[in-house]
Short mmCIF file of C-alpha atoms and ligand atoms in Angstrom, two decimals:
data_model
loop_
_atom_site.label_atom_id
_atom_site.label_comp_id
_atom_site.label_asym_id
_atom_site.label_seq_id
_atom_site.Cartn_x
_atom_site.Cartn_y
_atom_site.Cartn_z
CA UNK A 1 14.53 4.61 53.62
CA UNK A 2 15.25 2.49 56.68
CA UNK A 3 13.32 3.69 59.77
CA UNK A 4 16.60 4.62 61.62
CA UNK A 5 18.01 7.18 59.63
CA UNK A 6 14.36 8.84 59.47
CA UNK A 7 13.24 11.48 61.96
CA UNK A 8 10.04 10.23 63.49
CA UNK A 9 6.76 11.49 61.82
CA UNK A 10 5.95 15.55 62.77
CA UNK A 11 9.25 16.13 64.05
CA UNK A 12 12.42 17.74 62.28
CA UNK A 13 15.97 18.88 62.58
CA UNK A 14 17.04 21.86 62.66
CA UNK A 15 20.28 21.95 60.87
CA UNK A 16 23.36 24.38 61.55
CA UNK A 17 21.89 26.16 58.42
CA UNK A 18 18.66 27.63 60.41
CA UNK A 19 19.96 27.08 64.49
CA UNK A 20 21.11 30.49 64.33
CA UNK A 21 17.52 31.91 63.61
CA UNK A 22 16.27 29.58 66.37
CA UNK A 23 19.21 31.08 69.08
CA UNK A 24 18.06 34.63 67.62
CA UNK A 25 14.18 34.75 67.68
CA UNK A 26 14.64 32.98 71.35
CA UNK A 27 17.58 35.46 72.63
CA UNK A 28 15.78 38.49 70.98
CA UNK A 29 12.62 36.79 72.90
CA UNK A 30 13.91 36.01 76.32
CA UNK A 31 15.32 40.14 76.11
CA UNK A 32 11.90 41.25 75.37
CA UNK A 33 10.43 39.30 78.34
CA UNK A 34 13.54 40.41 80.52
CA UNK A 35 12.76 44.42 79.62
CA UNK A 36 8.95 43.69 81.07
CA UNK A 37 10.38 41.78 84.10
CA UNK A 38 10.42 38.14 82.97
CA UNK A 39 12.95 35.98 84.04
CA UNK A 40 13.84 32.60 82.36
CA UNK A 41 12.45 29.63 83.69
CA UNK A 42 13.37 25.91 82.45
CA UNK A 43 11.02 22.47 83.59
CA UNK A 44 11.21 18.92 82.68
CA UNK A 45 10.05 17.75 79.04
CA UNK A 46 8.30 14.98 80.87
CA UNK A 47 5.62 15.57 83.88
CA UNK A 48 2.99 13.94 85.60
CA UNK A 49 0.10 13.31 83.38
CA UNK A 50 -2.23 14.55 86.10
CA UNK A 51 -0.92 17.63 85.65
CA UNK A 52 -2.28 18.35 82.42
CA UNK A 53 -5.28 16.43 82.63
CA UNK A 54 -5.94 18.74 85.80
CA UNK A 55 -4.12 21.74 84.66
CA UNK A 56 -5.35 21.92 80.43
CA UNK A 57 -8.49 20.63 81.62
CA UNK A 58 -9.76 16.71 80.05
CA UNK A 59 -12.19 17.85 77.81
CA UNK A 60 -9.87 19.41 75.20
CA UNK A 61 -8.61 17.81 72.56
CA UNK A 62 -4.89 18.14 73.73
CA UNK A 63 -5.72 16.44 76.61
CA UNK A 64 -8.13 13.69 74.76
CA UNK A 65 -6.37 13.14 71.81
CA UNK A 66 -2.84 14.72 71.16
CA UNK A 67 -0.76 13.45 74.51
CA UNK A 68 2.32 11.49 74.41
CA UNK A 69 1.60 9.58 77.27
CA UNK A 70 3.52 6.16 78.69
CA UNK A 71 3.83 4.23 81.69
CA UNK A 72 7.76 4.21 83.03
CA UNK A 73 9.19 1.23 84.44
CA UNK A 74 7.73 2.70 87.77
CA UNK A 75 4.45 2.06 86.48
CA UNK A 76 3.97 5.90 86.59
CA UNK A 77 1.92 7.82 83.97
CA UNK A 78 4.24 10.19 82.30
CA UNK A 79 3.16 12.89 79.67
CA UNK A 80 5.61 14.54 77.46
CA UNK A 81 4.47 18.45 77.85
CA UNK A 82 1.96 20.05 75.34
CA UNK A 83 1.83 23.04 76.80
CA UNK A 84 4.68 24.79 78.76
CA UNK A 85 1.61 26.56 81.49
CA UNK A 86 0.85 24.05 83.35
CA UNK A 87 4.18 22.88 83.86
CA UNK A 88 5.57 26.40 84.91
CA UNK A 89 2.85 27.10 87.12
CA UNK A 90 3.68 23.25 89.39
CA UNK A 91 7.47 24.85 89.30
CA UNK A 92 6.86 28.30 90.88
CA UNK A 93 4.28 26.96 93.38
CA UNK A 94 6.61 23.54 94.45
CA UNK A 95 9.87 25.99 95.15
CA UNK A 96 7.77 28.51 97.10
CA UNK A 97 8.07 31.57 94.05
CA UNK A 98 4.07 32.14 95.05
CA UNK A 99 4.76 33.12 97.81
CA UNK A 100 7.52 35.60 97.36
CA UNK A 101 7.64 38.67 95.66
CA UNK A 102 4.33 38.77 93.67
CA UNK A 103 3.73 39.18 90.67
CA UNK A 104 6.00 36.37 90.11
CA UNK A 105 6.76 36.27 85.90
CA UNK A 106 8.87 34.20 84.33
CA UNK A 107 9.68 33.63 80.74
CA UNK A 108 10.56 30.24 79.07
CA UNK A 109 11.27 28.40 75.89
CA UNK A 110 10.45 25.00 75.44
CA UNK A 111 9.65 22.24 73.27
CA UNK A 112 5.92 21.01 72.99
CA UNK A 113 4.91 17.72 72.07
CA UNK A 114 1.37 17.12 70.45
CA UNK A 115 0.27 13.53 68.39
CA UNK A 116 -1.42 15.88 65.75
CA UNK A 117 -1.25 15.64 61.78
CA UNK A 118 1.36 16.35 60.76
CA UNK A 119 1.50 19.78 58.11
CA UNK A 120 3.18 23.28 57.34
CA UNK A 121 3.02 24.54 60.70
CA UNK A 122 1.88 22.42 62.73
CA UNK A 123 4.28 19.10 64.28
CA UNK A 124 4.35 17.03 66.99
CA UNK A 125 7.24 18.44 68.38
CA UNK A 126 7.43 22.17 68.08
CA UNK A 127 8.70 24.99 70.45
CA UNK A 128 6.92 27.53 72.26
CA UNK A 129 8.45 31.01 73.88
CA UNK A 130 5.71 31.75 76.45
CA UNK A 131 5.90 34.04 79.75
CA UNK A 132 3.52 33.58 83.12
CA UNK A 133 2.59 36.35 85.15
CA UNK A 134 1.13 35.23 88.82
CA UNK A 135 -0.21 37.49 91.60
CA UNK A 136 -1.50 40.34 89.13
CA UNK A 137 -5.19 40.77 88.59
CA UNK A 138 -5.72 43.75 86.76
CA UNK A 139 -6.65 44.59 83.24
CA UNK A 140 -3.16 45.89 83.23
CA UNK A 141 -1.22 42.92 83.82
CA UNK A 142 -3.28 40.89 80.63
CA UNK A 143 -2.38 44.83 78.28
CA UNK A 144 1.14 44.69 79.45
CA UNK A 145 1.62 41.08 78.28
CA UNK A 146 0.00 41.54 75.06
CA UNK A 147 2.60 44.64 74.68
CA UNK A 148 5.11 42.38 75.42
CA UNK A 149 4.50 40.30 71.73
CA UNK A 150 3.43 43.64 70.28
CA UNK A 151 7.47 45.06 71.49
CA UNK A 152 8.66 41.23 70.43
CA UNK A 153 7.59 41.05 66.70
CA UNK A 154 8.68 44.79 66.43
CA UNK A 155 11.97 43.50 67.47
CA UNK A 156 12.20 40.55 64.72
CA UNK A 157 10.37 42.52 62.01
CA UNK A 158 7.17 40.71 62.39
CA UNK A 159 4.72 42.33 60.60
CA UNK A 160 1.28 41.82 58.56
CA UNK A 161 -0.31 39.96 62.06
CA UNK A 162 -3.28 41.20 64.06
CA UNK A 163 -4.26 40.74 67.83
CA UNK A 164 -7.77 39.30 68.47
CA UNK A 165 -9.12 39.71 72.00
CA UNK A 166 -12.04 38.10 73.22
CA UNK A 167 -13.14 37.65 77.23
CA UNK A 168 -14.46 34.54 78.46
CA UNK A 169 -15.85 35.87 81.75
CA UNK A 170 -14.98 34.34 85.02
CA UNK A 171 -16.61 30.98 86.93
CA UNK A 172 -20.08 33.03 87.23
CA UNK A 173 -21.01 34.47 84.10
CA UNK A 174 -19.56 31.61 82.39
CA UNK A 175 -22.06 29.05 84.28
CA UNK A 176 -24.70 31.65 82.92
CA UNK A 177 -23.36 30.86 79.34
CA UNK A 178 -22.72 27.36 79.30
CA UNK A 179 -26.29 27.23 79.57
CA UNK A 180 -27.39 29.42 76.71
CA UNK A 181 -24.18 26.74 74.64
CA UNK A 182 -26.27 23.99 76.11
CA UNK A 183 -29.30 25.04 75.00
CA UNK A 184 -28.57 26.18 71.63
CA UNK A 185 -26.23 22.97 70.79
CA UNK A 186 -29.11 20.40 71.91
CA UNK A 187 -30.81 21.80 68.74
CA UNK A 188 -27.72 20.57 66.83
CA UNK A 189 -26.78 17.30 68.30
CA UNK A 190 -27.67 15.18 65.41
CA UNK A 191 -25.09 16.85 63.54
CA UNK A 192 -22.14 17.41 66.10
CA UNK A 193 -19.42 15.11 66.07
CA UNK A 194 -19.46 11.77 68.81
CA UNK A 195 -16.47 13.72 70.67
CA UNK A 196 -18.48 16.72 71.07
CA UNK A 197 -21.50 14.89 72.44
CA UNK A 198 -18.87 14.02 75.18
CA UNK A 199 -18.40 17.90 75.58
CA UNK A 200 -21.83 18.52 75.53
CA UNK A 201 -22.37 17.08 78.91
CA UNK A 202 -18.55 18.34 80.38
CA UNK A 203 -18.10 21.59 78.61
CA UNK A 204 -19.74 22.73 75.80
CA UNK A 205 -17.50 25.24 75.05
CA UNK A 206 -14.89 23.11 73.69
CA UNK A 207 -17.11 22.52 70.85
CA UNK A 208 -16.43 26.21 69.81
CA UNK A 209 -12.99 24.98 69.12
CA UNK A 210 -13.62 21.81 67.30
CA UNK A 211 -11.17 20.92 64.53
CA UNK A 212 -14.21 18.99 62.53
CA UNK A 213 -15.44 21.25 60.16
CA UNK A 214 -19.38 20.43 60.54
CA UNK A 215 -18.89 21.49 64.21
CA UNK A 216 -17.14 24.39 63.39
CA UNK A 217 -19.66 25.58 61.08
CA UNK A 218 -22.32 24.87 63.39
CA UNK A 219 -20.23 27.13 65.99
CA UNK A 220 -20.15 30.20 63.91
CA UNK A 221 -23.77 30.96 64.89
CA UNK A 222 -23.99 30.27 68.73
CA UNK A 223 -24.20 32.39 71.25
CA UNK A 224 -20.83 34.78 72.15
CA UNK A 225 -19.15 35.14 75.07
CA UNK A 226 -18.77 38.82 75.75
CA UNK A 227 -22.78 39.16 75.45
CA UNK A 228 -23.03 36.95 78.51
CA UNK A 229 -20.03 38.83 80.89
CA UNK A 230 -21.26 40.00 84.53
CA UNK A 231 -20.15 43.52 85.14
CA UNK A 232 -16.74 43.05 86.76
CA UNK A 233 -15.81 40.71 83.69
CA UNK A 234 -17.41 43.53 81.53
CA UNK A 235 -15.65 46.48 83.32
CA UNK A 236 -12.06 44.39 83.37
CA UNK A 237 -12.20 43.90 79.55
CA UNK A 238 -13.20 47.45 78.76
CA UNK A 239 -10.23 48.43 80.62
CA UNK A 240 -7.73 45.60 78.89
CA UNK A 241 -8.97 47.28 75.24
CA UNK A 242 -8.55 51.03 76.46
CA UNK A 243 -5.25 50.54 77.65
CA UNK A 244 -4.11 48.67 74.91
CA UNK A 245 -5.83 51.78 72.89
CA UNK A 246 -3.56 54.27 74.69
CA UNK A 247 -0.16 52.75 73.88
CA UNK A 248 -1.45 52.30 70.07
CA UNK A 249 -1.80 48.85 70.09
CA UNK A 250 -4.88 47.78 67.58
CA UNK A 251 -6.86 44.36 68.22
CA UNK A 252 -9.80 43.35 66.74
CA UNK A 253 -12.53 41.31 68.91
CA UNK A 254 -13.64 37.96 68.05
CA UNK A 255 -16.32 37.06 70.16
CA UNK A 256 -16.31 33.47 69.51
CA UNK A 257 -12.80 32.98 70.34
CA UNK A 258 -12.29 31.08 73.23
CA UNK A 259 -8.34 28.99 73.36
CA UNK A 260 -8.01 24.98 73.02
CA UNK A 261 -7.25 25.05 76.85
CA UNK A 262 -9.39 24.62 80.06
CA UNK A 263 -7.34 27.36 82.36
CA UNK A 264 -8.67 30.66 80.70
CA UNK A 265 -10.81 32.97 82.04
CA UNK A 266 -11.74 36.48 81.58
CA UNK A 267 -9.04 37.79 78.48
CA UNK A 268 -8.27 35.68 75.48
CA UNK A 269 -5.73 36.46 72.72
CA UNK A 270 -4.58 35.33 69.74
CA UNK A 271 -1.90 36.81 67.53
CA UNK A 272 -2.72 35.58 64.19
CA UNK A 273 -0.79 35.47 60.85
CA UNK A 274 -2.04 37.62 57.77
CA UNK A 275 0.32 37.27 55.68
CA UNK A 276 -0.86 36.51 51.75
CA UNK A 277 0.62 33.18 50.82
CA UNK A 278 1.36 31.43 54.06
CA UNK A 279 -1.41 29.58 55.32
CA UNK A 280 -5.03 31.56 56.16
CA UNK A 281 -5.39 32.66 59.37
CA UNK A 282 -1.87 30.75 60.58
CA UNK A 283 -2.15 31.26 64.40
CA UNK A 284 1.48 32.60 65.40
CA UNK A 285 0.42 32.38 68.89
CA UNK A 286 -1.88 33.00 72.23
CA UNK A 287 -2.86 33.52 75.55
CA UNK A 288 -4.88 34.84 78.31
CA UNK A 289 -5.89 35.09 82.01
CA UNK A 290 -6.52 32.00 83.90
CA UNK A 291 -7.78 32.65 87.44
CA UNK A 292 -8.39 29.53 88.64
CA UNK A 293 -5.01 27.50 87.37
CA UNK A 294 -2.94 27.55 90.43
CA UNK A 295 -5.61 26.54 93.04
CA UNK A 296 -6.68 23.80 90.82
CA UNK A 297 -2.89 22.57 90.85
CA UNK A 298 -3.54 22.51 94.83
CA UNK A 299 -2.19 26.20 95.05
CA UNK A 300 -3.75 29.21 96.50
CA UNK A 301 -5.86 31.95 95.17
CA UNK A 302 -3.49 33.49 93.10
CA UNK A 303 -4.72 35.37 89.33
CA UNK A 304 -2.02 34.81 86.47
CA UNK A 305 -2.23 35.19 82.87
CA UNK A 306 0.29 34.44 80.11
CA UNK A 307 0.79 33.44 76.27
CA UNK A 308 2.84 30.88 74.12
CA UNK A 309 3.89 31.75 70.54
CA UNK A 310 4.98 29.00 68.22
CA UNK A 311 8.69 29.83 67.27
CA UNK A 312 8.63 27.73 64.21
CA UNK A 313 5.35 29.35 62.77
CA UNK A 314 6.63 32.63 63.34
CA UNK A 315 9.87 31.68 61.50
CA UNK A 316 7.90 30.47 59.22
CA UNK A 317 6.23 33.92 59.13
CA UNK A 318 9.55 36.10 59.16
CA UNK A 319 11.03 34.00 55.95
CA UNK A 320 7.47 33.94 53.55
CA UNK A 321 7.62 37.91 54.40
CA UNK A 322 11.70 37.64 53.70
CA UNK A 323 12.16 39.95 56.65
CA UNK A 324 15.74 40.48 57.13
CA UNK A 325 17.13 38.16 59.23
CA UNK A 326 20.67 38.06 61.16
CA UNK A 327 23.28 35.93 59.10
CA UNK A 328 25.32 33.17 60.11
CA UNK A 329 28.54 33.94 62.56
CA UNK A 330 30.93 32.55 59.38
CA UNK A 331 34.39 31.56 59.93
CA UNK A 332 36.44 35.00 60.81
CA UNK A 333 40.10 33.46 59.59
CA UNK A 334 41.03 31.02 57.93
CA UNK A 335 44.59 30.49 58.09
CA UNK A 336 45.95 28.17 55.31
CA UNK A 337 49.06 26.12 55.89
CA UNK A 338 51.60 25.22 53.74
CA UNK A 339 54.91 23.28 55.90
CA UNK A 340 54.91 21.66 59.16
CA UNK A 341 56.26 24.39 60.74
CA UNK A 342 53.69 26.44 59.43
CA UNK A 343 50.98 24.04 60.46
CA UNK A 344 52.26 23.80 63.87
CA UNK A 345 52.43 27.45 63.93
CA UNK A 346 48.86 27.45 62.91
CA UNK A 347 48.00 25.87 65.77
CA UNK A 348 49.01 28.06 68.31
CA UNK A 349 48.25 31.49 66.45
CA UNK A 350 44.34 30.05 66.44
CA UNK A 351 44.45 29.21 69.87
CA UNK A 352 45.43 33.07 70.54
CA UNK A 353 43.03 34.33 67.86
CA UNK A 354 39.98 32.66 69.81
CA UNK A 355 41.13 33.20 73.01
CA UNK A 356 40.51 36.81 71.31
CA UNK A 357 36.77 35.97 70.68
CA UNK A 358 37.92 35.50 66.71
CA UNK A 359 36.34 32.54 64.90
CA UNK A 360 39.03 30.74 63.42
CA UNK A 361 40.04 28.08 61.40
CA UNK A 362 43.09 26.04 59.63
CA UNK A 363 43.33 22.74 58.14
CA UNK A 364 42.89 19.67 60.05
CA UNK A 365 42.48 17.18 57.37
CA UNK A 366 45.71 17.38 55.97
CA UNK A 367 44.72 18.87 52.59
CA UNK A 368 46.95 20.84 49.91
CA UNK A 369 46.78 25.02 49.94
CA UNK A 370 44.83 24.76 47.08
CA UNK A 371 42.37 22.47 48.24
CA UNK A 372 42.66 24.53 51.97
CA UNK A 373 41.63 27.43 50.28
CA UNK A 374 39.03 25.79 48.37
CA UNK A 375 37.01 24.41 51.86
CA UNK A 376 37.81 28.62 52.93
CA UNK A 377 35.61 29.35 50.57
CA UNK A 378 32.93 27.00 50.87
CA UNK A 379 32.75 28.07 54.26
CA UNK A 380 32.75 31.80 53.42
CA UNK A 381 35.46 32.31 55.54
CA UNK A 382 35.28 36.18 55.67
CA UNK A 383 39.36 36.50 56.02
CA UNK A 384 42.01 34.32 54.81
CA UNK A 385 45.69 34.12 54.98
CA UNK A 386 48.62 31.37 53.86
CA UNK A 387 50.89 31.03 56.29
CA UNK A 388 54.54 29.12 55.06
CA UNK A 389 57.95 29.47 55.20
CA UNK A 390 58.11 32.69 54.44
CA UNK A 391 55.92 34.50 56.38
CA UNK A 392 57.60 32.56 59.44
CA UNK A 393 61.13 34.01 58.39
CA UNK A 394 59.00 38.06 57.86
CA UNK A 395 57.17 37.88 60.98
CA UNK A 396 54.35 39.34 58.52
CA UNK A 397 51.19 37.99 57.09
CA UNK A 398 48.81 39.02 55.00
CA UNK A 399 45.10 38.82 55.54
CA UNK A 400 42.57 38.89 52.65
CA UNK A 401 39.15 39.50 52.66
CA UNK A 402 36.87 37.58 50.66
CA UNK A 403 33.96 39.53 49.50
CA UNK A 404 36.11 42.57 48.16
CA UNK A 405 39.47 40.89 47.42
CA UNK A 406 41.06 43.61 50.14
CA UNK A 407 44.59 42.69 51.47
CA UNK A 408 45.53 43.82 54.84
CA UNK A 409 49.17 43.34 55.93
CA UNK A 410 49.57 42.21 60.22
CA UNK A 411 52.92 41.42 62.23
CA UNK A 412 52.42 37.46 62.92
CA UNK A 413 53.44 38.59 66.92
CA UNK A 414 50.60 41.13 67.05
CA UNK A 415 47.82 39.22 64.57
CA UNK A 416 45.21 38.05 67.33
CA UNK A 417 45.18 41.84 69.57
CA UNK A 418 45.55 43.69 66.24
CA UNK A 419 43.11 41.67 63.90
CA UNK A 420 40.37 41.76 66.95
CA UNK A 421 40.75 45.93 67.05
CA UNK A 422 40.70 45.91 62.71
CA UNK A 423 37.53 44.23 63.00
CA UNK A 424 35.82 46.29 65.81
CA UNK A 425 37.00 49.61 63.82
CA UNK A 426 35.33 47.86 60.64
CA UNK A 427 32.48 47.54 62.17
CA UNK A 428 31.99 50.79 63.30
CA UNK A 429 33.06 52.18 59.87
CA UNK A 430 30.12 49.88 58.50
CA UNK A 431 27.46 51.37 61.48
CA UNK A 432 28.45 54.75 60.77
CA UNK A 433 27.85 54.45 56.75
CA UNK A 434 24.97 53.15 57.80
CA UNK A 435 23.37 56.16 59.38
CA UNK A 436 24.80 58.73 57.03
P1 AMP B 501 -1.60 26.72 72.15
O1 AMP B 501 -0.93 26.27 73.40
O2 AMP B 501 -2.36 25.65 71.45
O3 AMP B 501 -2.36 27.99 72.31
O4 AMP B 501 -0.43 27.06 71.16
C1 AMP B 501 0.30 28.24 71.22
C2 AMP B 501 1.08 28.37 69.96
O5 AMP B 501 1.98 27.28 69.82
C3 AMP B 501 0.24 28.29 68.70
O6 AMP B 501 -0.32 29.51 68.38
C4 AMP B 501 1.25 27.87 67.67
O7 AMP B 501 2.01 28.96 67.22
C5 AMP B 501 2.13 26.95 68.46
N1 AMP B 501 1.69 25.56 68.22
C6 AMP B 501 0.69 24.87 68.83
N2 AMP B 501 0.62 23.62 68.35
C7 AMP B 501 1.58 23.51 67.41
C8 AMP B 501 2.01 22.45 66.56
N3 AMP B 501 1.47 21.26 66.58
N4 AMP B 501 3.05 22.71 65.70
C9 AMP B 501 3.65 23.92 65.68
N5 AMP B 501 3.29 24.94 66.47
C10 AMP B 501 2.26 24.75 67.33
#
């Protein structure tokens, strides 16, 4: 196939068929965030690539290896975002929302760009509903954020997932354990990868999340994080797991845990996929505290914490579970013409029909009634109606709906105001079936 009618490599449409699931899990997400005090915040795809090497930190590998990065004819280095926290973190401290009302939290959903290999789950350009919380410190701000994707994938019908939590200490304790890393790596160097001897000297605990499997192996026996916490980190993650507790929310720890990015400090989390038949251990999405982010963009002092969730894994989640999922909006009418007159008519009664919030439809390719009714169908139309000569000279048409073959008879004056109250009363009738 000719490279121009080819999506490039790791990225993908998403066609009319599955938009709607896209619009829902991010509407049903942006609620969730709003009901916790999130409000929507939207950045540039494209920021300075100082940012992220500052901000993600240039020892990991989305930093080292997985940036789409490019000079612009202003000879400026520009990086498409990987991440959506570093960018929304430069936005709230350039327009002053630091230094307003704290905590400051905002919500977003964005698309991600990463050059990594392409498979189920995984692209190079992907999308990411994530929330930031600044200006909060305590073990309750990093429990009511996990909440929020514990209220979130209650909302979809996400199930079969758990929560690992993990704490990577702050500044101090971690110095403490980079040293024990240090020490226990050296006695594997021959066997670590060349990009890890890099993080050997920078940070050696980017080698606990090396993709190369010898590394990873090798990881699975060094030393943990949460044996090495100072009391305040030990006291704050005591209290993130008994609150959590209290509002029934399980987690399991994972010691070794520590997130691809450079920000984190003190909680970790990961909301991982466990779900027979999808890929093992499919990370759906994660988070944490990150102390130090906003003074290392230039900021002030300021705590934060936040997670991302990959919308397309979690779709991907939803549909190998077949949780039910919202249908498409269809077509409500579709009114078939047979005349000019008619047609003309048409035209006008479907202006009036939409300006009634009704989806509708009538032929504008110039096609027969039969073949008209024909594209109805494909379309599932959920009404239809033929409007001619006839029903012009009665004033009266007659709707029909699809699925049960149901004829409903409407003045053509009073169709849009009395077909928009037919289908709110249907609706209810449906509801109240529904809970008897
Ligand atoms: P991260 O920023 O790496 O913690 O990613 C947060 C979430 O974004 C992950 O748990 C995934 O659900 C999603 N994600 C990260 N990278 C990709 C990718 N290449 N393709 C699809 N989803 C991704």
């Amino acid at each position: 196939m000719p490279l121009i009618t080819q999506a490039v490599r790791g990225t993908r449409d998403v066609l009319p068929t599955q938009t709607y699931l896209y619009r829902y899990l991010e509407e049903t997400a942006l609620q969730t965030a709003r009901n916790f005090g999130y409000h929507e915040l939207r950045t540039p795809v494209f920021e300075h690539t100082e940012l992220f090497e500052r901000g993600v930190g240039d020892t990991t590998d989305v930093v080292q290896k997985e940036m789409y990065t490019f000079l612009d004819k202003g000879e400026r280095s520009i990086t498409l975002r990987p991440e959506g926290t570093a960018g929304a973190a430069r936005a709230c401290l350039e327009h002053g929302l630091l230094g307003g009302a704290l905590p400051c939290k905002v919500s977003y959903i964005t698309t991600c760009y990463r050059y990594e290999k392409p498979q189920a789950g995984r692209y190079r350009e992907f999308s990411q509903f994530g929330v930031e919380c600044f200006g909060a410190p305590t073990p309750a701000a990093d429990a009511e954020m996990i909440s929020l994707v514990a209220e979130y994938f209650a909302a979809i019908g996400l199930e079969n997932y758990r929560i690992e939590l993990n704490s990577i200490g702050c500044p101090d304790c971690r110095k403490v354990y980079l040293d024990k890393l240090r020490e226990y790596f050296d006695r594997h160097t021959a066997e670590l990868c060349t990009t890890c001897h890099d993080r050997m000297a920078k940070n050696p605990m980017r080698i606990l999340d090396c993709k190369s499997p010898v590394c990873g192996e090798i990881a699975t026996q060094a030393p943990a994080t949460l044996e090495h916490l100072c009391d305040d980190c030990d006291t704050h993650f005591a209290q993130v797991q008994h609150l959590l507790t209290s509002i029934d929310t399980p987690f399991t720890l994972n010691s070794r845990m520590v997130r691809g990015l450079d920000y984190y400090t003190h909680t970790v989390v990961e909301f991982v996929s466990e779900l027979e038949g999808l890929q093992s251990n499919l990370v759906l999405g994660g988070g944490g505290r990150y102390n130090g982010l906003v003074e290392l963009l230039g900021g002030p002092s300021m705590p934060g914490c936040g997670f991302a969730l990959g919308l397309e894994r979690i779709l991907l989640h939803l549909q190998a579970a077949a949780t039910p999922l919202p249908g498409r909006e269809n077509c409500e009418l579709y009114i078939a013409t047979q005349g000019e007159q008619a047609h003309a008519a048409a035209f006008n009664l479907a202006a009036q029909l939409r300006a009634e919030g009704i989806a509708t439809q009538f032929d504008i390719v110039g096609r027969s009634l039969k073949a008209q009714m024909k594209y109805a169908d494909k379309i599932d139309a959920n009404y239809t109606c033929v409007l001619g000569d006839s029903e012009l000279e009665s004033g009266a048409v007659r709707l029909k709906n699809m699925q049960t073959g149901t004829q409903h008879a409407f003045k053509l004056t009073d169709l849009p105001e009395e077909f928009a109250h037919f289908l709110v009363q249907q609706a209810h009738e449906e509801l109240t079936a529904m809970y008897e």
